[in-house]
């Protein structure tokens, strides 16, 4: 060995000795700590300093708790390239160069709380409130799903000085040692997955950032729109892009650059360009690279998307998507897609790769191909292709995945069937919430997880779905592609029936059964089979042959009953029946009960059939009560009422739309699809489209409610046509309930009704509720009315339309005198509100020619002392009237509620029409002289009928001022629930009678 080589070796040994002494003398090396942490070194007998110097430092072993060898090498590439031991380098050079010894420790704070305390918030708004719908699940799942209101994160914008950001991360660093992030602060329990691997928690408010270096790259100012996973299609569209719209809603940031990740997919860049209408410059940040930003504009998250890996999803917390801001993003992205065409495509969205794979993908795709579905792969497809495709979709079936974000581009009402795993942490609210933004119909089919992934990330497990179940759901959807769950009434019956069966089976659940007990179990199952067959037959026979098909809700009910039959067939097919068979039966029933919990309409549905606008007060408060009840769905359907004296120019459907009511025209309403629990009628007559006759409705809806469009006032005596029309029509017989009033009318139902009053309820009439609106209506009257009324007293005049036939109207007796009197009155104004058929009755009955009628109308309207009221309802007239003159009419009864004077005008042929119990409350007149006397009494300010009017209201008009509409709703719901539960129990009682057990 030559001298030069020897010298080099000596130098290396001396260097090792010096390095070893340097390490050992350092307070960063702890001999005992190193041996305790590295048992292999301790057992080998090697000196720990020598081991760390030669091997440990390069293997990432730490010399003590204050120095992180791996982090030092990974964070300083120049050190790693030199091959110098990390601690040696730090002691020789790194300390003087200001290099850190370990991961920096940061304090964790919420962005909003920090910005608020430091005065950095430049804009904030109230959180958006959304309604989280209960997901519609198909398949076995023993979970209770909720629905209700939820709050989105609070929108705000803060401006930070000298902040550090990291490309592709949602973390903001300020003051060198503070990390700002609302989600990390609010949701940092082990249940939630963190959206970055950089963070390692030391405590609730203290974290370490892996592989973090202080930024050397500098940005003057920018708007931070990134989020974790911002290279993902869903997160980019739903989380990131709304932030641009939030910032652009403020004027002061329009010229500031957007900070975006470098290397985004072209589709994400196109989406960004469409939202960047203010042409913000773009600054691209490399993922994982820190940047120092002198002035950082931070728009907050507008939605909350938490990754939960343990525990149970919280429906109004984990996934809460902003309807307002995501909808705005969607509208900006649609581009040139044509939304004028009816959607027609049935597509299956294939998912070929990634986590949460569908294990039987080929089976499902083949089945859907046979059903005429297009199998579509959108991997690599342009953004415009995806938007166009989904705008044309009538029905979408797809495994869960980010590509389903495209449902935002579907037309409202599109049906989407989503395949998901039954993993206990699966969030079934996710896609339902997104679909609600665009009013889509979302159904989720739950499949069995395959356990290819276990542990913390098992929520991403693969799964199988039952292809037959998918086919079954599509079959239930029919041509429209819509799944129809059981309605609430049938659900109550089915649940009670199944629960009662399970309870009854407990007597056969003992470990062993005798021969006699096994035989009794067999008889029990066979009798249930018979009862179910009978139930199905009764539904099908009742609903077959009419205009309406068997309702979709009842088809679902029959489907569940049929599934129960299949289970019974399976059990009965066993050679012997014992405890095991009984338990199997109970388990199957339990599974079906769990399934139906998510596969029924959770709200009771009531549909209201309405006619002319002036009849609306008879249903208004009832409809409002149902519409305000979160446990109910309320629908309004306009059904044309045809009458010879109808004003053909009046569009009543439009009149309802002017009230901003969600009304449906009868031509667009399908009772078979809607499957209501209750149907409300206003009129009992058959002057309507035949499919809405009670005879047709009664075949498919078990409960019809009749609330007369008028408050009853009649003393029938021997008036045959009144007895027929108001007490003996088919609706009076088939109505589940009739809510009539006043209470003396009950005797007429008992005397003349086909069910002798058995279906009549005397809660009161909804028209009693409208009186509370009069004060507001008085403020809203037209300027013409106000000018004519001035300071005069108003007399309302109601003329009946029966002129040519029954002649209830007194218009022919003294109508001209009334008009002449008010033409020149100095103290009184006439407010003439004739029956809606009055003028056509004059024309059609030959009383006056059409020209004469028009001349009279014009003359009255031109007169400054007269008002002709032909508005859709009478409340405005009631609100200004100081008195009433009326022919026989329910207006007489309702006006009593105002406590103001009312005169009943009659002739010889109709005096006995008004019930004798009401007559004392009215002034009465059959001649002009008696009318004139009444008018004089008004001008003199006298009124000797007030006590009688008050007494009539108190004695004959129940629940005035108590919200009769809500009372009616409560009574209907209470009785419906009780009856359906009793019906479910009755089914089991029938079965018990069949086999003779108690």
mmCIF file of C-alpha atoms in Angstrom, residues 354-533:
data_model
loop_
_atom_site.group_PDB
_atom_site.id
_atom_site.type_symbol
_atom_site.label_atom_id
_atom_site.label_comp_id
_atom_site.label_asym_id
_atom_site.label_seq_id
_atom_site.Cartn_x
_atom_site.Cartn_y
_atom_site.Cartn_z
ATOM 1 C CA UNK A 354 -60.502 3.192 -9.793
ATOM 2 C CA UNK A 355 -61.666 2.388 -6.316
ATOM 3 C CA UNK A 356 -65.213 1.276 -5.435
ATOM 4 C CA UNK A 357 -65.308 -0.991 -8.486
ATOM 5 C CA UNK A 358 -68.479 -2.828 -9.456
ATOM 6 C CA UNK A 359 -67.546 -6.488 -9.168
ATOM 7 C CA UNK A 360 -70.179 -7.795 -11.595
ATOM 8 C CA UNK A 361 -69.778 -4.979 -14.095
ATOM 9 C CA UNK A 362 -70.018 -7.224 -17.155
ATOM 10 C CA UNK A 363 -73.258 -8.828 -15.955
ATOM 11 C CA UNK A 364 -74.907 -5.463 -15.293
ATOM 12 C CA UNK A 365 -73.736 -3.952 -18.577
ATOM 13 C CA UNK A 366 -74.976 -6.932 -20.599
ATOM 14 C CA UNK A 367 -78.349 -6.783 -18.878
ATOM 15 C CA UNK A 368 -78.664 -3.062 -19.601
ATOM 16 C CA UNK A 369 -77.642 -3.544 -23.220
ATOM 17 C CA UNK A 370 -80.571 -5.912 -23.606
ATOM 18 C CA UNK A 371 -82.800 -3.190 -22.150
ATOM 19 C CA UNK A 372 -81.709 -0.773 -24.863
ATOM 20 C CA UNK A 373 -79.264 1.273 -22.784
ATOM 21 C CA UNK A 374 -76.243 2.973 -24.279
ATOM 22 C CA UNK A 375 -73.052 1.910 -22.490
ATOM 23 C CA UNK A 376 -71.005 5.090 -22.335
ATOM 24 C CA UNK A 377 -67.418 5.626 -21.251
ATOM 25 C CA UNK A 378 -66.563 9.283 -20.747
ATOM 26 C CA UNK A 379 -62.926 8.783 -19.807
ATOM 27 C CA UNK A 380 -61.120 11.233 -22.063
ATOM 28 C CA UNK A 381 -64.347 12.768 -23.406
ATOM 29 C CA UNK A 382 -64.481 16.535 -23.772
ATOM 30 C CA UNK A 383 -66.429 18.678 -21.328
ATOM 31 C CA UNK A 384 -68.913 19.710 -24.024
ATOM 32 C CA UNK A 385 -69.510 16.086 -24.980
ATOM 33 C CA UNK A 386 -70.332 15.233 -21.381
ATOM 34 C CA UNK A 387 -72.658 18.234 -20.994
ATOM 35 C CA UNK A 388 -74.467 17.432 -24.252
ATOM 36 C CA UNK A 389 -74.767 13.754 -23.353
ATOM 37 C CA UNK A 390 -76.321 14.370 -19.961
ATOM 38 C CA UNK A 391 -78.623 17.102 -21.277
ATOM 39 C CA UNK A 392 -80.149 14.434 -23.551
ATOM 40 C CA UNK A 393 -80.468 11.774 -20.843
ATOM 41 C CA UNK A 394 -83.925 10.719 -19.707
ATOM 42 C CA UNK A 395 -82.549 7.933 -17.501
ATOM 43 C CA UNK A 396 -79.026 7.457 -16.173
ATOM 44 C CA UNK A 397 -77.714 4.346 -14.446
ATOM 45 C CA UNK A 398 -74.201 4.530 -13.043
ATOM 46 C CA UNK A 399 -71.879 3.203 -10.343
ATOM 47 C CA UNK A 400 -70.853 5.876 -7.875
ATOM 48 C CA UNK A 401 -67.912 7.975 -9.040
ATOM 49 C CA UNK A 402 -66.858 11.510 -9.947
ATOM 50 C CA UNK A 403 -68.298 11.176 -13.463
ATOM 51 C CA UNK A 404 -71.756 11.402 -11.879
ATOM 52 C CA UNK A 405 -71.026 15.078 -11.277
ATOM 53 C CA UNK A 406 -72.371 15.454 -14.819
ATOM 54 C CA UNK A 407 -75.880 14.931 -13.468
ATOM 55 C CA UNK A 408 -75.757 18.691 -12.904
ATOM 56 C CA UNK A 409 -76.240 18.997 -16.669
ATOM 57 C CA UNK A 410 -79.345 16.801 -16.793
ATOM 58 C CA UNK A 411 -82.703 18.376 -17.416
ATOM 59 C CA UNK A 412 -84.873 18.759 -14.304
ATOM 60 C CA UNK A 413 -86.858 15.638 -13.536
ATOM 61 C CA UNK A 414 -84.324 13.264 -15.078
ATOM 62 C CA UNK A 415 -84.178 9.928 -13.288
ATOM 63 C CA UNK A 416 -80.786 8.769 -12.060
ATOM 64 C CA UNK A 417 -80.160 5.282 -10.622
ATOM 65 C CA UNK A 418 -76.899 5.046 -8.693
ATOM 66 C CA UNK A 419 -75.149 1.847 -7.627
ATOM 67 C CA UNK A 420 -73.360 1.963 -4.268
ATOM 68 C CA UNK A 421 -71.924 -0.345 -1.627
ATOM 69 C CA UNK A 422 -73.663 -1.189 1.631
ATOM 70 C CA UNK A 423 -70.545 -0.340 3.627
ATOM 71 C CA UNK A 424 -71.646 1.122 6.947
ATOM 72 C CA UNK A 425 -69.869 4.423 6.275
ATOM 73 C CA UNK A 426 -71.240 4.886 2.750
ATOM 74 C CA UNK A 427 -72.823 8.330 2.509
ATOM 75 C CA UNK A 428 -76.094 7.867 0.659
ATOM 76 C CA UNK A 429 -76.931 11.566 1.005
ATOM 77 C CA UNK A 430 -74.057 12.519 -1.300
ATOM 78 C CA UNK A 431 -75.633 12.115 -4.738
ATOM 79 C CA UNK A 432 -79.169 12.779 -3.515
ATOM 80 C CA UNK A 433 -77.966 16.167 -2.304
ATOM 81 C CA UNK A 434 -76.259 16.927 -5.611
ATOM 82 C CA UNK A 435 -79.285 15.796 -7.616
ATOM 83 C CA UNK A 436 -81.585 18.042 -5.573
ATOM 84 C CA UNK A 437 -79.740 21.070 -6.940
ATOM 85 C CA UNK A 438 -81.196 20.335 -10.366
ATOM 86 C CA UNK A 439 -84.461 18.735 -9.178
ATOM 87 C CA UNK A 440 -83.478 15.253 -10.315
ATOM 88 C CA UNK A 441 -85.073 12.015 -9.204
ATOM 89 C CA UNK A 442 -82.318 9.992 -7.534
ATOM 90 C CA UNK A 443 -82.691 6.328 -6.627
ATOM 91 C CA UNK A 444 -79.821 4.369 -5.082
ATOM 92 C CA UNK A 445 -79.490 0.610 -5.405
ATOM 93 C CA UNK A 446 -77.430 -0.817 -2.563
ATOM 94 C CA UNK A 447 -75.039 -3.694 -3.276
ATOM 95 C CA UNK A 448 -72.962 -6.027 -1.139
ATOM 96 C CA UNK A 449 -69.371 -4.995 -0.414
ATOM 97 C CA UNK A 450 -66.717 -7.553 -1.402
ATOM 98 C CA UNK A 451 -64.231 -6.970 1.455
ATOM 99 C CA UNK A 452 -61.342 -6.540 -0.959
ATOM 100 C CA UNK A 453 -60.336 -3.612 1.239
ATOM 101 C CA UNK A 454 -60.357 -3.723 5.002
ATOM 102 C CA UNK A 455 -59.290 -1.302 7.677
ATOM 103 C CA UNK A 456 -59.472 2.455 7.770
ATOM 104 C CA UNK A 457 -59.956 2.959 4.002
ATOM 105 C CA UNK A 458 -62.450 0.141 3.558
ATOM 106 C CA UNK A 459 -65.212 2.604 2.643
ATOM 107 C CA UNK A 460 -63.657 2.461 -0.837
ATOM 108 C CA UNK A 461 -64.305 -1.282 -1.028
ATOM 109 C CA UNK A 462 -65.516 -2.942 -4.234
ATOM 110 C CA UNK A 463 -69.061 -4.307 -4.306
ATOM 111 C CA UNK A 464 -71.669 -6.334 -6.182
ATOM 112 C CA UNK A 465 -75.224 -5.360 -7.074
ATOM 113 C CA UNK A 466 -78.080 -7.725 -7.813
ATOM 114 C CA UNK A 467 -78.611 -7.399 -11.578
ATOM 115 C CA UNK A 468 -82.170 -8.689 -11.176
ATOM 116 C CA UNK A 469 -82.824 -5.945 -8.630
ATOM 117 C CA UNK A 470 -81.547 -3.353 -11.097
ATOM 118 C CA UNK A 471 -83.869 -4.796 -13.715
ATOM 119 C CA UNK A 472 -86.720 -4.799 -11.209
ATOM 120 C CA UNK A 473 -86.170 -1.128 -10.398
ATOM 121 C CA UNK A 474 -86.055 -0.227 -14.075
ATOM 122 C CA UNK A 475 -89.265 -2.168 -14.591
ATOM 123 C CA UNK A 476 -90.911 -0.211 -11.776
ATOM 124 C CA UNK A 477 -89.829 2.948 -13.512
ATOM 125 C CA UNK A 478 -91.735 1.980 -16.634
ATOM 126 C CA UNK A 479 -91.500 4.127 -19.710
ATOM 127 C CA UNK A 480 -90.930 7.279 -17.688
ATOM 128 C CA UNK A 481 -87.859 5.820 -16.002
ATOM 129 C CA UNK A 482 -89.160 6.703 -12.558
ATOM 130 C CA UNK A 483 -89.154 4.510 -9.473
ATOM 131 C CA UNK A 484 -92.410 4.690 -7.550
ATOM 132 C CA UNK A 485 -92.238 3.830 -3.880
ATOM 133 C CA UNK A 486 -95.127 2.617 -1.782
ATOM 134 C CA UNK A 487 -97.350 5.477 -0.672
ATOM 135 C CA UNK A 488 -97.549 6.284 3.012
ATOM 136 C CA UNK A 489 -100.911 4.626 3.634
ATOM 137 C CA UNK A 490 -99.848 1.291 2.197
ATOM 138 C CA UNK A 491 -96.550 1.523 4.065
ATOM 139 C CA UNK A 492 -98.362 1.853 7.396
ATOM 140 C CA UNK A 493 -100.501 -1.179 6.584
ATOM 141 C CA UNK A 494 -97.586 -3.274 5.316
ATOM 142 C CA UNK A 495 -95.340 -2.392 8.249
ATOM 143 C CA UNK A 496 -98.060 -3.221 10.763
ATOM 144 C CA UNK A 497 -98.872 -6.488 9.011
ATOM 145 C CA UNK A 498 -95.234 -7.622 8.799
ATOM 146 C CA UNK A 499 -94.432 -6.524 12.357
ATOM 147 C CA UNK A 500 -97.469 -8.392 13.657
ATOM 148 C CA UNK A 501 -96.357 -11.538 11.816
ATOM 149 C CA UNK A 502 -92.870 -11.277 13.330
ATOM 150 C CA UNK A 503 -94.358 -10.891 16.792
ATOM 151 C CA UNK A 504 -96.642 -13.866 16.253
ATOM 152 C CA UNK A 505 -93.720 -16.012 15.139
ATOM 153 C CA UNK A 506 -92.093 -15.650 18.543
ATOM 154 C CA UNK A 507 -94.169 -18.592 19.798
ATOM 155 C CA UNK A 508 -92.296 -20.893 17.384
ATOM 156 C CA UNK A 509 -88.797 -19.523 18.036
ATOM 157 C CA UNK A 510 -87.893 -21.900 20.884
ATOM 158 C CA UNK A 511 -84.920 -24.218 20.251
ATOM 159 C CA UNK A 512 -87.067 -27.231 19.364
ATOM 160 C CA UNK A 513 -90.618 -27.647 18.138
ATOM 161 C CA UNK A 514 -92.923 -30.553 18.685
ATOM 162 C CA UNK A 515 -94.636 -32.177 15.729
ATOM 163 C CA UNK A 516 -97.862 -30.361 16.634
ATOM 164 C CA UNK A 517 -96.082 -27.002 16.912
ATOM 165 C CA UNK A 518 -94.360 -27.519 13.572
ATOM 166 C CA UNK A 519 -97.724 -28.311 12.013
ATOM 167 C CA UNK A 520 -99.212 -25.180 13.540
ATOM 168 C CA UNK A 521 -96.317 -23.120 12.093
ATOM 169 C CA UNK A 522 -97.042 -24.624 8.681
ATOM 170 C CA UNK A 523 -100.730 -23.728 8.992
ATOM 171 C CA UNK A 524 -99.727 -20.253 10.080
ATOM 172 C CA UNK A 525 -97.566 -19.709 7.005
ATOM 173 C CA UNK A 526 -100.165 -21.180 4.665
ATOM 174 C CA UNK A 527 -102.877 -18.929 6.125
ATOM 175 C CA UNK A 528 -100.662 -15.867 5.696
ATOM 176 C CA UNK A 529 -100.167 -16.934 2.105
ATOM 177 C CA UNK A 530 -103.958 -17.007 1.660
ATOM 178 C CA UNK A 531 -104.412 -13.593 3.272
ATOM 179 C CA UNK A 532 -101.763 -12.009 1.054
ATOM 180 C CA UNK A 533 -103.326 -13.536 -2.069
#
